[in-house]
Structures are given as C-alpha cells and as structure tokens.
PDB file of C-alpha atoms in Angstrom:
ATOM      1  CA  MET A   1       0.000   0.000   0.000  1.00  0.00           C
ATOM      2  CA  SER A   2       2.940   2.319  -0.576  1.00  0.00           C
ATOM      3  CA  ARG A   3       1.527   3.954  -3.705  1.00  0.00           C
ATOM      4  CA  GLY A   4      -0.724   6.370  -1.847  1.00  0.00           C
ATOM      5  CA  SER A   5      -4.499   6.579  -1.572  1.00  0.00           C
ATOM      6  CA  SER A   6      -5.049   5.047  -5.033  1.00  0.00           C
ATOM      7  CA  ALA A   7      -3.235   1.807  -4.152  1.00  0.00           C
ATOM      8  CA  GLY A   8      -5.329  -1.197  -5.103  1.00  0.00           C
ATOM      9  CA  TYR A   9      -8.314   0.867  -6.216  1.00  0.00           C
ATOM     10  CA  ASP A  10      -6.995   1.709  -9.688  1.00  0.00           C
ATOM     11  CA  ARG A  11      -6.543  -1.910 -10.779  1.00  0.00           C
ATOM     12  CA  HIS A  12     -10.134  -2.326 -11.985  1.00  0.00           C
ATOM     13  CA  ILE A  13     -12.569   0.089 -13.552  1.00  0.00           C
ATOM     14  CA  THR A  14     -15.467  -1.235 -11.454  1.00  0.00           C
ATOM     15  CA  ILE A  15     -13.950  -0.605  -8.004  1.00  0.00           C
ATOM     16  CA  PHE A  16     -14.680   2.633  -6.153  1.00  0.00           C
ATOM     17  CA  SER A  17     -12.050   3.994  -3.772  1.00  0.00           C
ATOM     18  CA  PRO A  18     -13.133   4.870  -0.199  1.00  0.00           C
ATOM     19  CA  GLU A  19     -13.328   8.513  -1.366  1.00  0.00           C
ATOM     20  CA  GLY A  20     -15.860   7.518  -4.018  1.00  0.00           C
ATOM     21  CA  ARG A  21     -13.508   7.904  -6.975  1.00  0.00           C
ATOM     22  CA  LEU A  22     -13.004   5.735 -10.057  1.00  0.00           C
ATOM     23  CA  TYR A  23      -9.312   6.131 -10.756  1.00  0.00           C
ATOM     24  CA  GLN A  24      -9.353   4.445 -14.158  1.00  0.00           C
ATOM     25  CA  VAL A  25     -11.874   7.026 -15.390  1.00  0.00           C
ATOM     26  CA  GLU A  26      -9.681   9.818 -14.033  1.00  0.00           C
ATOM     27  CA  TYR A  27      -6.709   8.315 -15.868  1.00  0.00           C
ATOM     28  CA  ALA A  28      -8.771   8.388 -19.079  1.00  0.00           C
ATOM     29  CA  PHE A  29      -9.211  12.156 -18.622  1.00  0.00           C
ATOM     30  CA  LYS A  30      -5.423  12.437 -18.186  1.00  0.00           C
ATOM     31  CA  ALA A  31      -4.945  10.481 -21.435  1.00  0.00           C
ATOM     32  CA  VAL A  32      -6.950  13.176 -23.241  1.00  0.00           C
ATOM     33  CA  LYS A  33      -4.549  15.855 -21.974  1.00  0.00           C
ATOM     34  CA  ALA A  34      -1.461  13.700 -22.564  1.00  0.00           C
ATOM     35  CA  ALA A  35      -2.047  13.787 -26.333  1.00  0.00           C
ATOM     36  CA  GLY A  36      -0.628  17.330 -26.284  1.00  0.00           C
ATOM     37  CA  VAL A  37      -3.355  18.792 -28.512  1.00  0.00           C
ATOM     38  CA  THR A  38      -5.809  21.577 -27.654  1.00  0.00           C
ATOM     39  CA  SER A  39      -9.109  22.104 -29.468  1.00  0.00           C
ATOM     40  CA  VAL A  40     -11.656  24.918 -29.312  1.00  0.00           C
ATOM     41  CA  ALA A  41     -15.209  25.148 -30.657  1.00  0.00           C
ATOM     42  CA  ILE A  42     -17.608  28.107 -30.757  1.00  0.00           C
ATOM     43  CA  ARG A  43     -21.284  28.245 -31.717  1.00  0.00           C
ATOM     44  CA  GLY A  44     -22.425  31.410 -33.487  1.00  0.00           C
ATOM     45  CA  LYS A  45     -25.781  32.758 -34.647  1.00  0.00           C
ATOM     46  CA  ASP A  46     -25.996  30.633 -37.769  1.00  0.00           C
ATOM     47  CA  SER A  47     -22.827  28.537 -37.669  1.00  0.00           C
ATOM     48  CA  VAL A  48     -20.524  26.483 -35.471  1.00  0.00           C
ATOM     49  CA  CYS A  49     -16.754  26.249 -35.858  1.00  0.00           C
ATOM     50  CA  ALA A  50     -14.206  23.826 -34.385  1.00  0.00           C
ATOM     51  CA  VAL A  51     -10.460  24.488 -34.454  1.00  0.00           C
ATOM     52  CA  THR A  52      -7.757  22.040 -33.399  1.00  0.00           C
ATOM     53  CA  GLN A  53      -3.990  21.801 -33.514  1.00  0.00           C
ATOM     54  CA  LYS A  54      -2.453  19.571 -36.140  1.00  0.00           C
ATOM     55  CA  LYS A  55       0.764  17.868 -35.097  1.00  0.00           C
ATOM     56  CA  VAL A  56       2.644  15.643 -37.528  1.00  0.00           C
ATOM     57  CA  GLN A  57       4.996  13.521 -35.426  1.00  0.00           C
ATOM     58  CA  ASP A  58       7.452  12.571 -38.176  1.00  0.00           C
ATOM     59  CA  LYS A  59       8.734  14.451 -41.235  1.00  0.00           C
ATOM     60  CA  LEU A  60       8.252  11.335 -43.349  1.00  0.00           C
ATOM     61  CA  ILE A  61       4.520  11.146 -42.600  1.00  0.00           C
ATOM     62  CA  ASP A  62       2.130  12.450 -45.253  1.00  0.00           C
ATOM     63  CA  PRO A  63       0.433  15.429 -43.499  1.00  0.00           C
ATOM     64  CA  THR A  64      -2.827  14.855 -45.402  1.00  0.00           C
ATOM     65  CA  SER A  65      -3.254  11.508 -43.621  1.00  0.00           C
ATOM     66  CA  VAL A  66      -3.127  13.114 -40.142  1.00  0.00           C
ATOM     67  CA  SER A  67      -6.361  14.630 -38.843  1.00  0.00           C
ATOM     68  CA  HIS A  68      -8.383  15.104 -35.666  1.00  0.00           C
ATOM     69  CA  LEU A  69     -11.500  16.107 -37.625  1.00  0.00           C
ATOM     70  CA  PHE A  70     -13.977  13.423 -38.599  1.00  0.00           C
ATOM     71  CA  ARG A  71     -17.158  13.507 -40.653  1.00  0.00           C
ATOM     72  CA  ILE A  72     -19.905  11.428 -39.000  1.00  0.00           C
ATOM     73  CA  SER A  73     -22.747  12.109 -41.421  1.00  0.00           C
ATOM     74  CA  GLU A  74     -23.343  14.631 -44.174  1.00  0.00           C
ATOM     75  CA  ASN A  75     -24.149  17.486 -41.776  1.00  0.00           C
ATOM     76  CA  HIS A  76     -22.451  16.285 -38.581  1.00  0.00           C
ATOM     77  CA  GLY A  77     -18.830  15.910 -37.613  1.00  0.00           C
ATOM     78  CA  CYS A  78     -16.536  15.972 -34.618  1.00  0.00           C
ATOM     79  CA  VAL A  79     -13.110  16.726 -33.228  1.00  0.00           C
ATOM     80  CA  GLY A  80     -11.423  13.802 -31.469  1.00  0.00           C
ATOM     81  CA  VAL A  81      -9.001  14.846 -28.721  1.00  0.00           C
ATOM     82  CA  GLY A  82      -6.919  12.233 -26.910  1.00  0.00           C
ATOM     83  CA  VAL A  83      -5.952   8.736 -27.985  1.00  0.00           C
ATOM     84  CA  ILE A  84      -6.529   8.970 -31.725  1.00  0.00           C
ATOM     85  CA  THR A  85      -7.171   5.235 -32.169  1.00  0.00           C
ATOM     86  CA  ASP A  86      -9.931   5.410 -29.552  1.00  0.00           C
ATOM     87  CA  ALA A  87     -11.330   8.434 -31.393  1.00  0.00           C
ATOM     88  CA  LYS A  88     -11.455   6.512 -34.674  1.00  0.00           C
ATOM     89  CA  ALA A  89     -13.219   3.576 -33.015  1.00  0.00           C
ATOM     90  CA  GLN A  90     -15.764   5.930 -31.457  1.00  0.00           C
ATOM     91  CA  VAL A  91     -16.282   7.767 -34.753  1.00  0.00           C
ATOM     92  CA  GLN A  92     -16.876   4.483 -36.572  1.00  0.00           C
ATOM     93  CA  HIS A  93     -19.578   3.620 -34.027  1.00  0.00           C
ATOM     94  CA  ALA A  94     -21.108   7.112 -34.350  1.00  0.00           C
ATOM     95  CA  ARG A  95     -21.193   6.800 -38.157  1.00  0.00           C
ATOM     96  CA  SER A  96     -22.981   3.493 -37.830  1.00  0.00           C
ATOM     97  CA  GLN A  97     -25.543   5.027 -35.456  1.00  0.00           C
ATOM     98  CA  ALA A  98     -26.114   8.053 -37.740  1.00  0.00           C
ATOM     99  CA  SER A  99     -26.481   5.853 -40.828  1.00  0.00           C
ATOM    100  CA  GLU A 100     -28.883   3.478 -39.083  1.00  0.00           C
ATOM    101  CA  PHE A 101     -31.004   6.399 -37.853  1.00  0.00           C
ATOM    102  CA  LYS A 102     -31.245   7.950 -41.322  1.00  0.00           C
ATOM    103  CA  PHE A 103     -32.125   4.613 -42.911  1.00  0.00           C
ATOM    104  CA  LYS A 104     -34.847   4.022 -40.320  1.00  0.00           C
ATOM    105  CA  TYR A 105     -36.395   7.510 -40.128  1.00  0.00           C
ATOM    106  CA  ALA A 106     -35.342   9.080 -43.482  1.00  0.00           C
ATOM    107  CA  TYR A 107     -33.785  12.214 -41.986  1.00  0.00           C
ATOM    108  CA  GLU A 108     -30.481  13.180 -40.355  1.00  0.00           C
ATOM    109  CA  ILE A 109     -29.968  12.152 -36.740  1.00  0.00           C
ATOM    110  CA  PRO A 110     -30.380  15.195 -34.402  1.00  0.00           C
ATOM    111  CA  VAL A 111     -27.022  16.384 -33.066  1.00  0.00           C
ATOM    112  CA  GLU A 112     -28.035  15.971 -29.419  1.00  0.00           C
ATOM    113  CA  HIS A 113     -29.263  12.439 -30.064  1.00  0.00           C
ATOM    114  CA  LEU A 114     -25.955  11.603 -31.747  1.00  0.00           C
ATOM    115  CA  ALA A 115     -24.006  13.057 -28.803  1.00  0.00           C
ATOM    116  CA  GLN A 116     -26.155  10.979 -26.438  1.00  0.00           C
ATOM    117  CA  ARG A 117     -25.368   7.782 -28.373  1.00  0.00           C
ATOM    118  CA  VAL A 118     -21.638   8.567 -28.219  1.00  0.00           C
ATOM    119  CA  ALA A 119     -21.768   9.412 -24.502  1.00  0.00           C
ATOM    120  CA  ASP A 120     -23.823   6.303 -23.696  1.00  0.00           C
ATOM    121  CA  ARG A 121     -21.094   4.136 -25.208  1.00  0.00           C
ATOM    122  CA  ASN A 122     -18.441   5.956 -23.170  1.00  0.00           C
ATOM    123  CA  GLN A 123     -20.467   5.444 -20.013  1.00  0.00           C
ATOM    124  CA  MET A 124     -20.994   1.761 -20.763  1.00  0.00           C
ATOM    125  CA  TYR A 125     -17.216   1.319 -20.964  1.00  0.00           C
ATOM    126  CA  THR A 126     -16.928   2.441 -17.317  1.00  0.00           C
ATOM    127  CA  GLN A 127     -19.149  -0.378 -16.018  1.00  0.00           C
ATOM    128  CA  HIS A 128     -17.387  -3.558 -17.150  1.00  0.00           C
ATOM    129  CA  ALA A 129     -14.178  -4.972 -15.717  1.00  0.00           C
ATOM    130  CA  TYR A 130     -13.178  -6.498 -19.051  1.00  0.00           C
ATOM    131  CA  MET A 131     -13.195  -3.094 -20.811  1.00  0.00           C
ATOM    132  CA  ARG A 132     -11.200   0.073 -20.367  1.00  0.00           C
ATOM    133  CA  PRO A 133     -12.554   3.621 -20.711  1.00  0.00           C
ATOM    134  CA  LEU A 134     -11.965   5.298 -24.058  1.00  0.00           C
ATOM    135  CA  GLY A 135      -9.282   7.957 -23.631  1.00  0.00           C
ATOM    136  CA  VAL A 136     -10.910  10.475 -25.930  1.00  0.00           C
ATOM    137  CA  THR A 137     -13.152  13.534 -25.733  1.00  0.00           C
ATOM    138  CA  LEU A 138     -15.355  14.177 -28.759  1.00  0.00           C
ATOM    139  CA  ILE A 139     -16.596  17.660 -29.613  1.00  0.00           C
ATOM    140  CA  VAL A 140     -19.627  17.044 -31.827  1.00  0.00           C
ATOM    141  CA  ILE A 141     -20.885  19.810 -34.142  1.00  0.00           C
ATOM    142  CA  GLY A 142     -23.745  19.932 -36.595  1.00  0.00           C
ATOM    143  CA  MET A 143     -26.665  21.886 -38.019  1.00  0.00           C
ATOM    144  CA  ASP A 144     -30.150  21.036 -36.781  1.00  0.00           C
ATOM    145  CA  PRO A 145     -32.946  22.063 -39.193  1.00  0.00           C
ATOM    146  CA  GLU A 146     -35.124  23.183 -36.262  1.00  0.00           C
ATOM    147  CA  LEU A 147     -32.657  24.294 -33.588  1.00  0.00           C
ATOM    148  CA  GLY A 148     -29.874  25.675 -35.785  1.00  0.00           C
ATOM    149  CA  PRO A 149     -26.166  25.210 -35.015  1.00  0.00           C
ATOM    150  CA  GLN A 150     -25.427  22.685 -32.272  1.00  0.00           C
ATOM    151  CA  LEU A 151     -22.296  22.015 -30.206  1.00  0.00           C
ATOM    152  CA  PHE A 152     -21.868  19.161 -27.723  1.00  0.00           C
ATOM    153  CA  LYS A 153     -18.925  17.729 -25.826  1.00  0.00           C
ATOM    154  CA  CYS A 154     -18.760  14.052 -24.767  1.00  0.00           C
ATOM    155  CA  ASP A 155     -16.145  13.084 -22.181  1.00  0.00           C
ATOM    156  CA  PRO A 156     -14.635   9.667 -21.256  1.00  0.00           C
ATOM    157  CA  ALA A 157     -17.010   9.296 -18.282  1.00  0.00           C
ATOM    158  CA  GLY A 158     -20.070   9.386 -20.554  1.00  0.00           C
ATOM    159  CA  TYR A 159     -21.185  12.904 -19.652  1.00  0.00           C
ATOM    160  CA  TYR A 160     -22.401  15.108 -22.508  1.00  0.00           C
ATOM    161  CA  VAL A 161     -23.792  18.618 -22.520  1.00  0.00           C
ATOM    162  CA  GLY A 162     -24.458  21.417 -25.024  1.00  0.00           C
ATOM    163  CA  PHE A 163     -22.174  24.460 -25.153  1.00  0.00           C
ATOM    164  CA  ARG A 164     -21.983  27.936 -26.632  1.00  0.00           C
ATOM    165  CA  ALA A 165     -18.204  27.491 -26.600  1.00  0.00           C
ATOM    166  CA  CYS A 166     -15.989  24.729 -25.245  1.00  0.00           C
ATOM    167  CA  ALA A 167     -12.459  23.358 -25.282  1.00  0.00           C
ATOM    168  CA  ALA A 168     -10.715  20.028 -24.808  1.00  0.00           C
ATOM    169  CA  GLY A 169      -7.168  18.779 -24.543  1.00  0.00           C
ATOM    170  CA  GLN A 170      -3.892  19.818 -22.957  1.00  0.00           C
ATOM    171  CA  LYS A 171      -4.780  23.443 -22.137  1.00  0.00           C
ATOM    172  CA  ASP A 172      -8.536  23.101 -21.843  1.00  0.00           C
ATOM    173  CA  GLN A 173      -8.812  25.043 -18.570  1.00  0.00           C
ATOM    174  CA  GLU A 174      -6.854  28.024 -19.933  1.00  0.00           C
ATOM    175  CA  ALA A 175      -9.060  27.849 -23.031  1.00  0.00           C
ATOM    176  CA  VAL A 176     -12.276  27.843 -21.001  1.00  0.00           C
ATOM    177  CA  ASN A 177     -11.077  30.856 -18.975  1.00  0.00           C
ATOM    178  CA  HIS A 178     -10.249  32.759 -22.169  1.00  0.00           C
ATOM    179  CA  LEU A 179     -13.553  31.858 -23.838  1.00  0.00           C
ATOM    180  CA  GLU A 180     -15.493  32.998 -20.774  1.00  0.00           C
ATOM    181  CA  LYS A 181     -13.757  36.391 -20.916  1.00  0.00           C
ATOM    182  CA  THR A 182     -14.228  36.674 -24.681  1.00  0.00           C
ATOM    183  CA  LEU A 183     -17.934  35.818 -24.611  1.00  0.00           C
ATOM    184  CA  LYS A 184     -18.627  37.886 -21.493  1.00  0.00           C
ATOM    185  CA  ASN A 185     -18.434  41.099 -23.521  1.00  0.00           C
ATOM    186  CA  SER A 186     -20.093  39.814 -26.689  1.00  0.00           C
ATOM    187  CA  ALA A 187     -22.508  36.886 -26.817  1.00  0.00           C
ATOM    188  CA  SER A 188     -21.584  34.246 -29.393  1.00  0.00           C
ATOM    189  CA  ASP A 189     -25.267  34.039 -30.402  1.00  0.00           C
ATOM    190  CA  SER A 190     -24.734  37.266 -32.359  1.00  0.00           C
ATOM    191  CA  PHE A 191     -21.644  36.056 -34.272  1.00  0.00           C
ATOM    192  CA  ASP A 192     -21.928  35.586 -38.008  1.00  0.00           C
ATOM    193  CA  GLU A 193     -20.011  32.777 -39.720  1.00  0.00           C
ATOM    194  CA  GLU A 194     -16.812  34.744 -40.343  1.00  0.00           C
ATOM    195  CA  THR A 195     -16.731  36.195 -36.821  1.00  0.00           C
ATOM    196  CA  THR A 196     -17.257  32.725 -35.350  1.00  0.00           C
ATOM    197  CA  ILE A 197     -14.320  31.290 -37.335  1.00  0.00           C
ATOM    198  CA  HIS A 198     -12.043  34.237 -36.510  1.00  0.00           C
ATOM    199  CA  THR A 199     -12.920  34.119 -32.802  1.00  0.00           C
ATOM    200  CA  ALA A 200     -12.220  30.377 -32.614  1.00  0.00           C
ATOM    201  CA  ILE A 201      -8.841  30.631 -34.373  1.00  0.00           C
ATOM    202  CA  ALA A 202      -7.799  33.756 -32.442  1.00  0.00           C
ATOM    203  CA  SER A 203      -8.770  32.104 -29.147  1.00  0.00           C
ATOM    204  CA  LEU A 204      -6.571  29.072 -29.854  1.00  0.00           C
ATOM    205  CA  GLN A 205      -3.686  31.368 -30.845  1.00  0.00           C
ATOM    206  CA  THR A 206      -4.035  33.345 -27.614  1.00  0.00           C
ATOM    207  CA  ILE A 207      -4.254  30.234 -25.422  1.00  0.00           C
ATOM    208  CA  LEU A 208      -1.132  28.673 -26.924  1.00  0.00           C
ATOM    209  CA  GLY A 209       0.706  31.978 -27.311  1.00  0.00           C
ATOM    210  CA  ALA A 210       1.648  31.286 -30.919  1.00  0.00           C
ATOM    211  CA  ASP A 211       0.886  32.525 -34.403  1.00  0.00           C
ATOM    212  CA  PHE A 212      -0.094  29.548 -36.532  1.00  0.00           C
ATOM    213  CA  LYS A 213       0.795  28.571 -40.042  1.00  0.00           C
ATOM    214  CA  ALA A 214      -2.132  27.219 -42.061  1.00  0.00           C
ATOM    215  CA  SER A 215      -0.623  23.719 -41.897  1.00  0.00           C
ATOM    216  CA  GLU A 216      -0.530  23.723 -38.079  1.00  0.00           C
ATOM    217  CA  ILE A 217      -4.275  23.853 -37.431  1.00  0.00           C
ATOM    218  CA  GLU A 218      -7.464  22.280 -38.741  1.00  0.00           C
ATOM    219  CA  VAL A 219     -10.767  24.115 -39.008  1.00  0.00           C
ATOM    220  CA  ALA A 220     -14.220  22.604 -39.468  1.00  0.00           C
ATOM    221  CA  VAL A 221     -17.373  24.645 -40.091  1.00  0.00           C
ATOM    222  CA  VAL A 222     -21.085  23.944 -40.310  1.00  0.00           C
ATOM    223  CA  SER A 223     -23.389  26.842 -41.192  1.00  0.00           C
ATOM    224  CA  ALA A 224     -26.947  27.638 -42.239  1.00  0.00           C
ATOM    225  CA  SER A 225     -25.728  28.658 -45.705  1.00  0.00           C
ATOM    226  CA  ASN A 226     -23.745  25.409 -46.030  1.00  0.00           C
ATOM    227  CA  PRO A 227     -25.045  22.824 -43.525  1.00  0.00           C
ATOM    228  CA  ARG A 228     -22.612  20.202 -44.830  1.00  0.00           C
ATOM    229  CA  PHE A 229     -19.734  19.440 -42.429  1.00  0.00           C
ATOM    230  CA  THR A 230     -16.798  21.171 -44.118  1.00  0.00           C
ATOM    231  CA  CYS A 231     -13.066  21.045 -43.337  1.00  0.00           C
ATOM    232  CA  LEU A 232     -11.382  24.199 -44.602  1.00  0.00           C
ATOM    233  CA  SER A 233      -8.438  23.903 -46.987  1.00  0.00           C
ATOM    234  CA  GLU A 234      -5.026  25.368 -46.123  1.00  0.00           C
ATOM    235  CA  GLU A 235      -5.679  28.245 -48.551  1.00  0.00           C
ATOM    236  CA  GLN A 236      -8.949  29.117 -46.784  1.00  0.00           C
ATOM    237  CA  ILE A 237      -7.284  28.862 -43.350  1.00  0.00           C
ATOM    238  CA  GLU A 238      -4.435  31.116 -44.560  1.00  0.00           C
ATOM    239  CA  ALA A 239      -6.988  33.715 -45.676  1.00  0.00           C
ATOM    240  CA  HIS A 240      -8.608  33.700 -42.230  1.00  0.00           C
ATOM    241  CA  LEU A 241      -5.206  33.920 -40.473  1.00  0.00           C
ATOM    242  CA  THR A 242      -4.309  36.914 -42.642  1.00  0.00           C
ATOM    243  CA  ALA A 243      -7.625  38.619 -41.851  1.00  0.00           C
ATOM    244  CA  ILE A 244      -7.084  38.060 -38.105  1.00  0.00           C
ATOM    245  CA  ALA A 245      -3.532  39.463 -38.304  1.00  0.00           C
ATOM    246  CA  GLU A 246      -4.753  42.550 -40.175  1.00  0.00           C
ATOM    247  CA  LYS A 247      -7.539  43.079 -37.629  1.00  0.00           C
ATOM    248  CA  ASP A 248      -5.020  43.030 -34.767  1.00  0.00           C
TER     249      ASP A 248
END
C-alpha cells in the first residue's frame, strides 16, 4: 500500500475507492490531456466552428493523412481529442448510429441524439471490468434544421452537454477561462459565420501563445448557408489567419 491513496483501487474500472472515486476514469481524462493537442469550438448565430492543432509527429509522414476532424454524417462531424485510435473507433460507431437512424427515419440524426449515443457508449465502458474507458473527448458539431447550429462535448465518463463554446485537450482550462472572458463582452449568439471562425482561431492562438501557419491547425465549419460538415483547406485557413492578423 505504498503507492498512496489510489493503491489497489486503480486496478479495476469497477472498483470505487473509499473517497468515491473511479481512478481508471480519471486516468482516461489524463490520457486526453497527454495527447498534447488543444481544441476549441464556438457556436455562433448561424454557424458552429471547431479548431484544433495539427501535429505531424514525423517528417516522413504524409500530413494529409493526419487529422483530428472526422465527418460522422453529411451534416455532422466531430473533433477527437486524446488517444486517436480510440477516437477513430468511437467515430466508426457514431457513423454506424447516424447511418442506421437515417435509414430508419429518413432524416439526419439530431445532433443531441448523436451526442447521447456517443456518450452512452463511453459510459458503458466504465461499467465492465473487461473493458477500459476510451481515452478520448469528442466535440460534436452539426446543423439542426429546427434548432440551428449545435455544439456538444462528450467526455470519457459518458457525460455530454451542449455548449456555446468549449475546449478540450492539454490546455482546456486556460481555453475555457479565455472563452469565458471573450464571450462575457459579446454573446456568441450574435456572431456571423466569419466572426465565429475568426474568434475560434484567435482564441486558440491566444491560449497557446503562438501565431499559426495554415498547416498547423485544422478548421471545421457547419453553417446555415452550407449545412454540410466542411473542413477548410489550407488556402482558406491562410486567408482567415491573414484577416485576423490585419484586424489586430
């Protein structure tokens, strides 16, 4: 019992410690931060934008094959932060759920319902001793025909909730503090598509204290004018970075 208060209680996912903690779930949250990537998402008046760092670990890797952005259905997508293989497994499940829903009901799965399906699977992984929690946080974005732009975050514990703006990853707390200050003066509900994109990129730059090249970040947008989940090209990202620099 020399390893401190967690000794013995972190060996199985199903065992609570005397303090009422599930250490394996807490370790899954640490795995999300350990990936070294920070992501930010902001919901505007008629659009929602997600921005994430893009880190290519080796110079020999083809950069186009590295991405944290995933399309789930035509109008829905997500950012996977954490263990990328867990993210891909979760995305594959989400795609299956979205496809099954559309086949059954003949319309796109609502964003909240999709986030619930993703979170339910995460929560289920915390209940069985023969499984481990998925070390990934998914930020799900999409356009609802009735409710407009939607933004949800699903964590490894199976908790999901809607946001006006959120962050995940290595510097998520600094990001949340910055977003709270940014949106305190101007509500994101009044942001048009361009303002939403610029605010998201500028927020990530401020949090990390760096000016990005277009190849160092990924940007995904869903808007009323183009409800299809769209990943911006490097040329489009460069144009936005230039506009932000000129504004400053």
